[in-house]
Amino acid sequence: MVIEAEPVAASAAPAAAPAPAAPPTQLDDVLVQAFRADAGYRVDHSSTATRTATALRDVPQSMQIVSRQLIEDQQIVRLTDVLQNVSSVQMNGTGGNRGETYQIRGFVTPRYAINGFQLTSAMDRPEAFVDLANVEQVEVLKGPSSVMFGISEPGGVINIVTRAPAAEFATDGALTVGSFGFRRVEASATDALNATGTLTGRVTGAWQGEDGFRDHAAHSRRSFGAAALRWQPDAATQVDLAVDHVDQSQPFDRGLIATDEGVYVHDARRYLGESWSITEARKSVASLLVQHALSEDVGLRLSARHSDALVQDSGAVDLQGIEADGRSVRRRITDRREDSADTNLRLDAIIDARTGSLQHRLLAGAEYSRARMDFASGRANIASLDMYVPVYGLALRPVTRANAQNRYDVEMLSSYLQDQMEFSAAWKALLSVRHDAVRSSLDDTFNGEYTRNKDDAVTARAGVVYQPRPWASWYASYSESFQPQSGQTRAGGALSPERGQQLEVGTRLDLVPDRLTLTSALFQITKQDVATEDPLDPDFSILTGEQRVRGWEVDASGRIAEGWTLSANLSLLDAEITRDNTYAPGNRLVGVPRHSGRVWLHHAFSGMLQGLSIGGGATRVGARSVDLDNRFDIDGYTTFDATAAYAFSPRLELSLRLANLTDRFHVEGVQASNNLYPGSPRAFSLQVRMQL
C-alpha cells in the first residue's frame, strides 16, 4: 500500500535511508510516495484529492496537474500563465497588484493551498504573488472540496506543491532578461547533508525586478528564499521541515475603468494611478511534517504550519467612477495596513483494512487552525485623471482621515473520515464526511462594535469509479462546500454560511498508454444561501441568493509522438444567477466566459538538430460580463506565444520566449467595471538555464 501524506516534489524521490536488515516496516509502503512526471507532462498520482497516494484514475473528481517540465518548457514565471493550462480556470484579479486570485468553474477562489494547507482564513486574498522558483507542480482540484480543505468556495482548490530535498547533489539556476526592464535570477541546490544520506536539504532563492508595461507606474521587485530539510532516521520515519520568505514591492494598480456605457481605454500601458502609489508585502512561512509507519497497514502523519504576513499600501489609488464628461476618472487614495498570522495543526491516521473481499483505505483525522488579521486604513480624495490624455505628477497628500480599524479572529476545529473502497479491479468508491466548527469575531474599534459568529457545518463527498479497461475510468460523484459570511440580518442574526453542491460525471482515458491522457467532465454546481440585499433595509442582508454553473470541460496532456508533447484544454460554462432579490435570474456571473481554452505543442528535435526545441501556444477567452446587472461585456480575445531553446549540453540551455505575438490588447482579469486588469502587450524574454 502507498499513502502519500502530503504533496512531495515530483522530480525528487525521497532520500533513502540505509536499510537495516529485514526492516519490519517500510515508510514508502505506508505513507510516502513521490510522483514523477514522465517525459511528457503527465502526472498519474496525487494526494491533494484524498490526502492519500491515489492514482488520478481512481479519483471520482476532476483534477489537473501542471508539472515543472511544462512550466520550464513554456518559460513562464507567473502563476497566471501556469493556470492557463487548466480548463475552467481564469484570472479574476490581483487585489491592486498584490497577489493573484482566480475563478474555478465560474466561482471566485480567493485563497490557494501550499502543500495541502490553505492560506489564512482571515484573509480574502493572497498576501503576495507566488514565486515559481520553488514550485514543483501546480494542482487544481475541481468542484467543492470542503471535505479536504474546510472553508472553501465551490469552484475548487488550487494546491501548489513545493520542491523537496534529494539525496544526490544537484543544482540548477536561470538568468532571465526581457521586455519592460524585466530581470530575474533564480537558483536551487540540493544534497545529502551527512555521510549516511539520512539527512538531506534544499535551498532555493530568486530575485526579480521590472519596470513593467504600465506607463508611469513604480518599479516592482520581489525577493524570495526557501530552505527545506528531510530526515529519515530509519525506514519507517520521515521528518520534513521547511521555511520560506517573500518580500515584494509593487505599484498599486487597479487596472482600467469603464464608463456606464462600457467604454474603456484599449491601451494596456495606460496607468490610472501615480508613481508614488505602491503596495508592499512581507510573508514568512514555516512548516513541519512528521510521518511514521506503525506497521505495513497503519501510518500516522502530523502536519503543522505557521505564517506571518504584513501588507502595507501607501497612496493606493482606487478608481471611483467616471465624471459626467465621460473621460475624467474620480480617484481616491488609501493608506492601508494588514498584519496577519495563521497557525494550522493536523493529525491523520491512514489504515489499510479488508472486510471480506472489500479492500478499504481509511483516513481519519482532526485539524485545528487559528488566524487573525489586524486591519487599519485611512482615505482621502485626490484630483481626477483624464483616462485618454493623462497628466501625471500629482503630489502625494497625507491621509489624515481614518476610515477603518479592526481585528478579525477566526478559529476552526475540524474532524473528518474517509473510506476509499475497492470492490474489484473494475469498481471503486469513495465516501468522505467532515465536520467544521468555526468561531469568528470582529473587534471594530473604529465604530466601537464587537460581533461574534458561530458556524457549524457538515460536508460530504461520495463517488464511484468504473474501470472496464486498464486505460479507461468513468466516474460519477457528489460533493459539498461551505463558506462562512460576515454581515447580519435586520433582526440582528448572523448569516448562515454559503453552501455549495456539485454533481459531476466524467472520464479519464489513457489514449496512448503511459503517454497521452485525456480527461473530460460534465458538472453542475449550485451555490446557495448567497447573501443579497434586504429589500426593506439595504444596510442588512437576507439569504435568498442562488447561483448555478453548468459546464463541460476537457483536458489532454502527454506525448503524442516521439519528441512531441501536448497540453490542451477547452471549457464551456453556463454561469448564471438562479435566485436573487437584487439581480435578475438568468443574469451571468461576473468575469466568467462562456468558452475558453488553450493548446500548447512542444517539439524536441533529434538527429542533426538534437538540442533544439520549439514550442507554440494559443489561448482563447470569450467575452465576460462586467457586473451582475450584465450592463455590458468585456471583449473576448485570442493570444499566441512561442518559444525556442537550444541545449548546448545537458547542463546549459539558452531559450527565447515571445508572448502575445500579435500584440493583441486584452483584459486578463475582470473583477468589476473599475477593476479591469489588462494583459501584457507583446513581450520577449531571453533565458540562460544551467545545471550542475
Coordinates of C-alpha atoms in Angstrom, one line a residue, residues 84-635:
Q84 CA -3.9 28.8 -18.4
N85 CA -3.0 25.2 -19.0
V86 CA -6.0 24.1 -16.9
S87 CA -9.6 24.1 -18.1
S88 CA -12.2 26.4 -16.4
V89 CA -9.6 28.5 -14.6
Q90 CA -9.5 32.2 -15.2
M91 CA -7.6 35.0 -13.6
N92 CA -10.0 37.1 -11.5
G93 CA -7.7 39.9 -10.4
T94 CA -4.7 40.8 -8.3
G95 CA -6.2 42.9 -5.5
G96 CA -4.5 46.0 -6.7
N97 CA -1.3 44.1 -7.8
R98 CA -0.8 42.3 -4.5
G99 CA -1.4 38.7 -5.5
E100 CA -3.4 36.5 -7.8
T101 CA -7.0 35.4 -7.3
Y102 CA -8.8 33.1 -9.7
Q103 CA -12.1 31.7 -10.8
I104 CA -12.5 28.0 -11.0
R105 CA -15.6 26.7 -12.7
G106 CA -17.2 30.2 -12.5
F107 CA -16.7 30.9 -8.8
V108 CA -14.0 33.2 -7.4
T109 CA -11.4 31.3 -5.3
P110 CA -9.6 33.9 -3.2
R111 CA -7.2 31.5 -1.5
Y112 CA -5.0 28.7 -2.6
A113 CA -3.2 26.0 -0.7
I114 CA 0.5 25.2 -0.4
N115 CA 1.4 21.6 0.2
G116 CA -2.1 20.9 1.3
F117 CA -2.6 23.9 3.7
Q118 CA -4.9 26.7 2.6
L119 CA -3.8 30.3 3.1
T120 CA -5.1 32.0 6.2
S121 CA -8.9 32.0 6.6
A122 CA -8.7 35.5 8.0
M123 CA -7.8 36.9 4.5
D124 CA -10.0 37.1 1.4
R125 CA -7.0 37.3 -0.9
P126 CA -3.3 36.2 -1.1
E127 CA -0.8 38.5 0.6
A128 CA 1.8 38.2 -2.1
F129 CA 2.5 36.8 -5.5
V130 CA 3.6 33.2 -5.9
D131 CA 7.2 32.8 -6.9
L132 CA 7.7 29.7 -9.2
A133 CA 11.4 29.1 -8.2
N134 CA 10.4 26.6 -5.5
V135 CA 7.3 25.2 -7.3
E136 CA 7.4 21.5 -8.4
Q137 CA 3.9 21.3 -9.7
V138 CA 0.5 23.1 -9.5
E139 CA -2.6 21.0 -8.9
V140 CA -6.2 22.1 -9.4
L141 CA -9.0 20.0 -7.8
K142 CA -12.2 20.9 -9.4
G143 CA -15.5 21.3 -7.6
P144 CA -16.5 21.6 -3.9
S145 CA -13.6 20.5 -1.7
S146 CA -14.5 21.4 1.9
V147 CA -14.2 17.7 2.9
M148 CA -10.4 18.0 2.4
F149 CA -9.9 21.7 2.9
G150 CA -12.6 23.1 5.1
I151 CA -13.7 26.6 4.3
S152 CA -13.7 27.0 0.5
E153 CA -15.6 28.2 -2.5
P154 CA -17.5 25.5 -4.6
G155 CA -15.4 26.0 -7.7
G156 CA -12.4 24.2 -6.5
V157 CA -8.9 24.5 -4.9
I158 CA -5.5 25.3 -6.3
N159 CA -2.7 23.5 -4.5
I160 CA 0.9 24.4 -5.0
V161 CA 3.5 21.6 -4.4
T162 CA 7.0 22.8 -3.5
R163 CA 10.3 21.2 -4.4
A164 CA 11.7 18.7 -1.9
P165 CA 15.3 17.7 -1.0
A166 CA 17.0 14.9 -2.8
A167 CA 19.9 12.7 -1.7
E168 CA 22.0 13.3 -4.9
F169 CA 23.8 16.6 -5.3
A170 CA 22.2 18.8 -7.9
T171 CA 22.0 22.5 -8.6
D172 CA 20.0 24.5 -11.2
G173 CA 19.7 28.1 -11.9
A174 CA 18.4 30.6 -14.5
L175 CA 19.1 34.1 -15.6
T176 CA 16.3 35.9 -17.5
V177 CA 16.0 39.3 -19.1
G178 CA 13.1 40.7 -21.1
S179 CA 10.8 43.5 -22.2
F180 CA 9.9 46.4 -20.0
G181 CA 13.1 46.1 -18.0
F182 CA 12.4 42.6 -16.8
R183 CA 15.3 40.9 -14.9
R184 CA 15.2 37.7 -12.9
V185 CA 17.7 35.3 -11.3
E186 CA 16.9 32.1 -9.5
A187 CA 18.9 29.1 -8.2
S188 CA 18.3 25.9 -6.2
A189 CA 20.7 23.3 -4.7
T190 CA 20.0 20.0 -3.0
D191 CA 22.3 17.3 -1.5
A192 CA 22.7 14.8 1.3
L193 CA 23.9 16.6 4.5
N194 CA 25.5 13.6 6.2
A195 CA 27.6 10.6 5.2
T196 CA 24.7 8.1 5.6
G197 CA 22.3 10.1 3.5
T198 CA 19.6 10.2 6.2
L199 CA 19.6 14.0 6.2
T200 CA 19.0 15.9 3.0
G201 CA 18.4 19.6 2.3
R202 CA 17.5 22.0 -0.4
V203 CA 17.9 25.8 -0.6
T204 CA 16.2 28.0 -3.2
G205 CA 16.3 31.7 -4.0
A206 CA 15.1 34.1 -6.5
W207 CA 15.1 37.9 -7.2
Q208 CA 13.0 39.7 -9.8
G209 CA 12.6 43.3 -10.8
E210 CA 10.9 45.1 -13.7
D211 CA 9.7 48.5 -14.8
G212 CA 6.5 46.9 -16.1
F213 CA 4.4 47.7 -19.1
R214 CA 2.2 50.2 -17.3
D215 CA 3.4 53.7 -18.1
H216 CA 4.4 56.0 -15.1
A217 CA 3.9 53.2 -12.6
A218 CA 6.5 52.5 -9.9
H219 CA 9.3 49.9 -10.4
S220 CA 8.5 46.5 -8.9
R221 CA 10.8 44.0 -7.2
R222 CA 10.5 40.7 -5.4
S223 CA 12.9 38.6 -3.5
F224 CA 12.2 35.0 -2.4
G225 CA 14.1 32.4 -0.3
A226 CA 13.3 28.9 0.8
A227 CA 15.0 26.1 2.7
A228 CA 13.9 22.5 3.4
L229 CA 15.4 19.6 5.4
R230 CA 14.4 16.0 5.3
W231 CA 15.5 13.5 8.0
Q232 CA 14.9 9.7 7.7
P233 CA 16.4 8.2 10.9
D234 CA 15.0 4.8 9.9
A235 CA 13.0 3.1 7.2
A236 CA 9.7 3.8 9.0
T237 CA 10.1 7.5 9.9
Q238 CA 10.4 10.7 7.9
V239 CA 10.6 14.3 9.2
D240 CA 10.3 17.4 6.8
L241 CA 11.0 20.9 7.9
A242 CA 10.6 23.9 5.5
V243 CA 10.7 27.7 5.7
D244 CA 10.3 30.4 3.1
H245 CA 10.1 34.1 2.9
V246 CA 9.0 36.6 0.3
D247 CA 9.5 40.4 0.2
Q248 CA 7.9 42.4 -2.6
S249 CA 7.2 46.0 -3.6
Q250 CA 4.8 46.6 -6.4
P251 CA 3.0 49.6 -8.0
F252 CA -0.5 49.6 -6.6
D253 CA -2.7 49.1 -9.7
R254 CA -6.5 48.7 -10.1
G255 CA -6.2 48.4 -13.8
L256 CA -8.6 50.1 -16.1
I257 CA -12.1 51.5 -15.6
A258 CA -15.1 51.5 -17.9
T259 CA -18.0 54.0 -18.3
D260 CA -21.6 53.0 -17.6
E261 CA -21.9 52.5 -21.4
G262 CA -19.0 50.1 -21.5
V263 CA -16.3 52.4 -22.9
Y264 CA -12.8 52.0 -21.7
V265 CA -9.3 52.7 -22.9
H266 CA -7.9 49.9 -25.1
D267 CA -4.3 50.5 -24.1
A268 CA -2.6 48.1 -21.7
R269 CA 0.1 50.7 -21.0
R270 CA -2.4 53.3 -19.6
Y271 CA -1.9 53.6 -15.9
L272 CA -4.5 55.5 -13.9
G273 CA -2.6 55.8 -10.6
E274 CA 0.5 57.8 -9.7
S275 CA 4.2 56.9 -9.5
W276 CA 4.1 57.0 -5.6
S277 CA 1.2 54.5 -5.4
I278 CA 2.8 51.3 -4.1
T279 CA 1.9 48.1 -2.2
E280 CA 4.5 46.2 -0.2
A281 CA 4.3 42.8 1.4
R282 CA 6.5 40.5 3.5
K283 CA 5.5 37.0 4.4
S284 CA 7.2 34.1 6.2
V285 CA 6.0 30.5 6.4
A286 CA 7.3 27.6 8.4
S287 CA 6.0 24.0 8.1
L288 CA 6.7 20.7 9.8
L289 CA 5.7 17.2 8.6
V290 CA 6.3 14.1 10.7
Q291 CA 5.4 10.7 9.2
H292 CA 5.7 7.3 10.9
A293 CA 4.6 3.8 9.8
L294 CA 3.4 1.8 12.8
S295 CA 3.0 -1.3 10.6
E296 CA 2.6 -2.3 7.0
D297 CA -1.1 -1.2 7.2
V298 CA -1.1 1.7 9.6
G299 CA 0.6 5.1 9.4
L300 CA 0.4 8.4 11.3
R301 CA 1.1 11.9 10.0
L302 CA 1.4 15.1 11.9
S303 CA 1.5 18.4 10.0
A304 CA 2.0 21.9 11.3
R305 CA 2.2 25.3 9.5
H306 CA 2.6 28.9 10.7
S307 CA 2.7 32.0 8.7
D308 CA 3.1 35.7 9.4
A309 CA 2.4 38.4 6.8
L310 CA 2.4 42.2 6.7
V311 CA 0.9 44.1 3.8
Q312 CA 1.1 47.9 3.5
D313 CA -0.4 50.1 0.8
S314 CA 0.8 53.6 0.5
G315 CA -1.1 56.1 -1.5
A316 CA -3.0 53.3 -3.1
V317 CA -5.1 54.8 -5.9
D318 CA -8.7 53.4 -6.2
L319 CA -10.8 54.2 -9.2
Q320 CA -14.1 55.6 -8.0
G321 CA -16.0 56.3 -11.2
I322 CA -16.2 58.5 -14.3
E323 CA -17.1 62.2 -14.3
A324 CA -20.0 63.5 -16.5
D325 CA -17.6 64.3 -19.3
G326 CA -17.1 60.5 -19.9
R327 CA -13.3 60.7 -19.6
S328 CA -12.2 62.0 -16.2
V329 CA -11.6 59.3 -13.6
R330 CA -12.6 60.1 -10.0
R331 CA -9.8 58.8 -7.7
R332 CA -9.2 58.1 -4.0
I333 CA -6.0 57.2 -2.2
T334 CA -5.9 54.7 0.7
D335 CA -3.1 54.1 3.2
R336 CA -3.7 50.5 4.4
R337 CA -2.0 48.1 6.8
E338 CA -2.9 44.4 7.2
D339 CA -1.0 42.4 9.7
S340 CA -2.0 38.7 9.7
A341 CA -0.9 35.4 11.2
D342 CA -2.1 31.8 10.7
T343 CA -1.4 28.6 12.6
N344 CA -2.6 25.1 11.4
L345 CA -2.2 21.7 13.1
R346 CA -3.4 18.4 11.6
L347 CA -3.2 14.8 12.7
D348 CA -4.1 11.9 10.3
A349 CA -4.2 8.2 10.7
I350 CA -4.1 6.1 7.5
I351 CA -5.2 2.5 7.7
D352 CA -5.4 -0.3 5.2
A353 CA -8.1 -2.9 6.0
R354 CA -10.1 -5.6 4.4
T355 CA -13.7 -6.8 5.1
G356 CA -14.3 -9.9 3.2
S357 CA -13.4 -9.2 -0.4
L358 CA -13.7 -5.4 0.0
Q359 CA -10.4 -3.5 0.4
H360 CA -10.5 -0.3 2.4
R361 CA -8.1 2.6 2.7
L362 CA -9.3 4.7 5.7
L363 CA -8.3 8.2 6.5
A364 CA -9.3 9.6 9.9
G365 CA -8.1 13.0 11.1
A366 CA -8.5 16.2 13.0
E367 CA -7.4 19.7 12.2
Y368 CA -7.1 22.9 14.2
S369 CA -6.5 26.3 12.8
R370 CA -6.4 29.8 14.2
A371 CA -5.9 33.0 12.2
R372 CA -6.1 36.7 12.9
M373 CA -5.8 39.9 11.0
D374 CA -5.3 43.5 12.3
F375 CA -6.5 46.0 9.8
A376 CA -6.3 49.8 9.6
S377 CA -6.9 52.2 6.8
G378 CA -7.4 55.9 6.0
R379 CA -8.6 57.6 2.8
A380 CA -8.6 60.9 1.0
N381 CA -9.9 62.0 -2.3
I382 CA -7.5 63.3 -5.0
A383 CA -7.7 65.0 -8.3
S384 CA -9.3 63.2 -11.2
L385 CA -7.3 62.0 -14.2
D386 CA -8.2 62.1 -17.9
M387 CA -8.0 58.5 -18.9
Y388 CA -7.4 59.4 -22.6
V389 CA -4.8 62.2 -22.1
P390 CA -3.5 61.7 -18.5
V391 CA -1.4 64.4 -16.9
Y392 CA 0.7 62.8 -14.1
G393 CA 2.8 64.4 -11.4
L394 CA 0.2 65.0 -8.6
A395 CA 1.9 65.4 -5.3
L396 CA 1.2 62.8 -2.7
R397 CA -1.0 64.3 0.0
P398 CA -1.1 62.9 3.6
V399 CA -4.0 60.8 4.6
T400 CA -5.4 62.3 7.8
R401 CA -8.9 60.7 7.9
A402 CA -9.1 57.1 9.2
N403 CA -12.0 55.0 7.9
A404 CA -11.4 51.6 9.5
Q405 CA -9.6 49.9 12.3
N406 CA -10.4 46.4 13.4
R407 CA -9.2 43.0 14.4
Y408 CA -10.6 39.8 12.9
D409 CA -10.1 36.4 14.5
V410 CA -11.2 33.0 13.3
E411 CA -10.8 29.7 14.9
M412 CA -11.7 26.3 13.3
L413 CA -11.8 22.8 14.7
S414 CA -12.4 20.0 12.3
S415 CA -12.7 16.2 12.1
Y416 CA -13.1 14.0 9.1
L417 CA -13.4 10.4 8.0
Q418 CA -12.8 9.0 4.5
D419 CA -13.1 5.5 3.1
Q420 CA -11.6 4.5 -0.3
M421 CA -13.1 1.2 -1.3
E422 CA -12.1 -1.3 -3.9
F423 CA -14.8 -3.8 -4.8
S424 CA -12.8 -5.3 -7.7
A425 CA -10.3 -4.3 -10.3
A426 CA -13.1 -2.5 -12.1
W427 CA -15.2 -0.9 -9.4
K428 CA -14.0 1.6 -6.7
A429 CA -15.9 4.0 -4.5
L430 CA -15.1 7.0 -2.2
L431 CA -17.0 8.2 0.8
S432 CA -16.0 11.2 2.9
V433 CA -17.6 13.3 5.6
R434 CA -16.2 16.3 7.6
H435 CA -17.4 18.4 10.5
D436 CA -16.2 22.0 10.9
A437 CA -16.8 24.2 13.9
V438 CA -15.9 27.8 13.1
R439 CA -15.8 30.6 15.7
S440 CA -15.0 34.2 14.5
S441 CA -15.0 37.6 16.0
L442 CA -14.7 41.2 14.7
D443 CA -13.5 43.8 17.1
D444 CA -14.3 47.1 15.2
T445 CA -12.6 49.7 17.4
F446 CA -13.2 52.4 14.8
N447 CA -17.0 52.1 15.2
G448 CA -17.0 50.8 18.7
E449 CA -18.7 47.5 17.8
Y450 CA -17.9 43.9 18.6
T451 CA -19.5 40.9 16.9
R452 CA -19.1 37.1 17.2
N453 CA -20.2 34.4 14.8
K454 CA -20.5 30.6 15.3
D455 CA -20.9 28.3 12.3
D456 CA -21.0 24.6 12.3
A457 CA -21.1 22.6 9.1
V458 CA -21.1 19.0 7.9
T459 CA -19.9 18.4 4.4
A460 CA -19.8 15.2 2.4
R461 CA -18.4 13.7 -0.7
A462 CA -19.4 10.4 -2.5
G463 CA -18.2 8.9 -5.7
V464 CA -18.0 5.8 -7.7
V465 CA -15.4 4.8 -10.4
Y466 CA -15.8 2.2 -13.1
Q467 CA -12.7 1.0 -15.0
P468 CA -13.7 -1.5 -17.7
R469 CA -10.2 -1.4 -19.1
P470 CA -6.8 -0.5 -17.6
W471 CA -6.7 2.6 -19.8
A472 CA -10.3 3.8 -19.1
S473 CA -12.0 5.3 -16.0
W474 CA -15.6 6.5 -15.7
Y475 CA -16.9 8.2 -12.6
A476 CA -19.8 9.9 -11.0
S477 CA -19.7 12.0 -7.8
Y478 CA -21.4 14.4 -5.4
S479 CA -19.5 16.9 -3.3
E480 CA -20.2 19.9 -1.0
S481 CA -18.6 23.1 0.2
F482 CA -19.3 25.8 2.8
Q483 CA -18.1 29.4 3.3
P484 CA -18.9 31.5 6.4
Q485 CA -20.2 35.0 5.7
S486 CA -20.0 38.3 7.5
G487 CA -22.9 40.7 8.0
Q488 CA -26.2 40.2 9.7
T489 CA -30.0 40.2 9.2
R490 CA -32.3 43.0 10.1
A491 CA -33.3 41.1 13.2
G492 CA -29.6 41.0 14.3
G493 CA -29.0 37.4 13.5
A494 CA -25.8 36.1 11.9
L495 CA -25.8 35.0 8.3
S496 CA -25.6 31.3 7.7
P497 CA -22.6 30.0 5.6
E498 CA -22.8 29.8 1.9
R499 CA -23.3 26.3 0.7
G500 CA -22.2 24.6 -2.5
Q501 CA -23.2 21.3 -4.1
Q502 CA -21.9 19.6 -7.2
L503 CA -23.0 16.7 -9.4
E504 CA -20.3 15.6 -11.8
V505 CA -19.7 12.7 -14.2
G506 CA -16.5 12.3 -16.1
T507 CA -13.9 10.1 -17.7
R508 CA -10.1 9.7 -17.7
L509 CA -8.7 7.9 -20.8
D510 CA -5.1 6.9 -21.5
L511 CA -5.3 7.5 -25.2
V512 CA -1.8 6.2 -25.6
P513 CA -0.9 4.1 -22.6
D514 CA 1.6 5.8 -20.3
R515 CA 2.0 8.7 -22.7
L516 CA -1.2 10.7 -23.5
T517 CA -4.1 11.2 -21.2
L518 CA -7.5 12.8 -21.8
T519 CA -9.9 13.9 -19.1
S520 CA -13.5 15.1 -19.6
A521 CA -16.2 16.2 -17.2
L522 CA -19.8 17.3 -17.2
F523 CA -20.9 19.1 -14.0
Q524 CA -23.4 21.3 -12.3
I525 CA -22.5 23.4 -9.2
T526 CA -25.1 25.2 -7.2
K527 CA -24.1 27.9 -4.6
Q528 CA -26.9 28.6 -2.1
D529 CA -27.5 31.0 0.8
V530 CA -25.8 33.8 -1.1
A531 CA -26.4 37.0 0.8
T532 CA -28.5 39.5 -1.0
E533 CA -29.6 43.0 0.0
D534 CA -32.6 43.2 2.3
P535 CA -35.4 44.9 0.3
L536 CA -36.7 46.6 3.5
D537 CA -33.3 47.9 4.6
P538 CA -30.2 47.9 2.3
D539 CA -27.9 48.0 5.4
F540 CA -28.8 44.4 6.1
S541 CA -28.9 41.1 4.2
I542 CA -31.1 38.1 3.7
L543 CA -30.2 34.7 2.4
T544 CA -32.1 34.2 -0.8
G545 CA -29.4 34.2 -3.4
E546 CA -28.6 31.2 -5.5
Q547 CA -26.0 30.9 -8.3
R548 CA -25.5 27.9 -10.7
V549 CA -22.8 26.9 -13.1
R550 CA -23.3 24.1 -15.6
G551 CA -20.3 23.1 -17.7
W552 CA -18.3 20.8 -19.8
E553 CA -14.5 20.6 -19.9
V554 CA -11.8 18.6 -21.5
D555 CA -8.0 18.4 -20.8
A556 CA -5.3 16.5 -22.6
S557 CA -1.6 16.2 -21.8
G558 CA 1.3 14.0 -22.6
R559 CA 3.4 12.8 -25.6
I560 CA 1.6 12.4 -28.9
A561 CA 4.7 11.2 -30.8
E562 CA 8.4 10.8 -30.3
G563 CA 9.7 14.3 -29.3
W564 CA 6.2 15.9 -29.4
T565 CA 4.4 16.9 -26.2
L566 CA 0.9 18.4 -25.9
S567 CA -1.1 20.3 -23.3
A568 CA -4.6 21.4 -24.3
N569 CA -7.9 22.3 -22.7
L570 CA -11.4 23.5 -23.5
S571 CA -14.3 24.6 -21.3
L572 CA -17.9 25.6 -21.9
L573 CA -19.6 27.3 -18.9
D574 CA -23.1 28.5 -18.4
A575 CA -22.8 30.6 -15.2
E576 CA -26.0 32.4 -14.0
I577 CA -28.0 33.7 -11.1
T578 CA -30.9 31.5 -10.4
R579 CA -32.4 33.4 -7.4
D580 CA -31.8 36.9 -6.1
N581 CA -33.6 39.9 -4.7
T582 CA -31.4 42.4 -6.5
Y583 CA -30.3 40.9 -9.8
A584 CA -32.5 39.2 -12.4
P585 CA -32.4 35.4 -12.5
G586 CA -30.7 34.3 -15.7
N587 CA -28.0 37.1 -15.5
R588 CA -24.5 35.8 -16.0
L589 CA -21.9 35.8 -13.2
V590 CA -19.1 38.4 -13.3
G591 CA -16.0 37.6 -15.3
V592 CA -17.0 34.1 -16.5
P593 CA -16.5 33.4 -20.2
R594 CA -18.9 31.1 -21.9
H595 CA -16.0 29.4 -23.6
S596 CA -12.2 29.3 -23.1
G597 CA -9.3 27.1 -23.9
R598 CA -5.6 26.7 -24.7
V599 CA -3.5 24.5 -26.8
W600 CA 0.3 24.1 -26.4
L601 CA 2.6 22.0 -28.6
H602 CA 6.3 21.4 -28.0
H603 CA 8.8 19.6 -30.2
A604 CA 12.3 18.5 -29.3
F605 CA 14.4 17.7 -32.4
S606 CA 16.6 14.7 -32.7
G607 CA 19.4 13.7 -35.1
M608 CA 21.5 16.6 -36.5
L609 CA 19.2 19.1 -34.8
Q610 CA 19.4 17.4 -31.4
G611 CA 19.4 20.1 -28.6
L612 CA 17.0 22.3 -30.5
S613 CA 13.4 22.6 -29.3
I614 CA 10.5 24.8 -30.2
G615 CA 7.0 25.4 -28.8
G616 CA 3.9 27.3 -29.6
G617 CA 0.5 28.0 -28.0
A618 CA -2.8 29.8 -28.4
T619 CA -5.1 30.9 -25.7
R620 CA -8.8 31.8 -26.2
V621 CA -11.1 33.5 -23.7
G622 CA -14.6 34.6 -24.5
A623 CA -16.5 37.7 -23.6
R624 CA -17.2 38.3 -19.9
S625 CA -19.8 40.3 -18.1
V626 CA -18.6 43.2 -16.0
D627 CA -21.2 43.0 -13.3
L628 CA -24.2 41.1 -12.1
D629 CA -26.5 43.6 -13.8
N630 CA -25.0 42.5 -17.1
R631 CA -24.7 46.1 -18.3
F632 CA -22.0 45.2 -20.9
D633 CA -19.3 42.7 -21.7
I634 CA -15.6 42.9 -21.8
D635 CA -14.4 41.7 -25.2

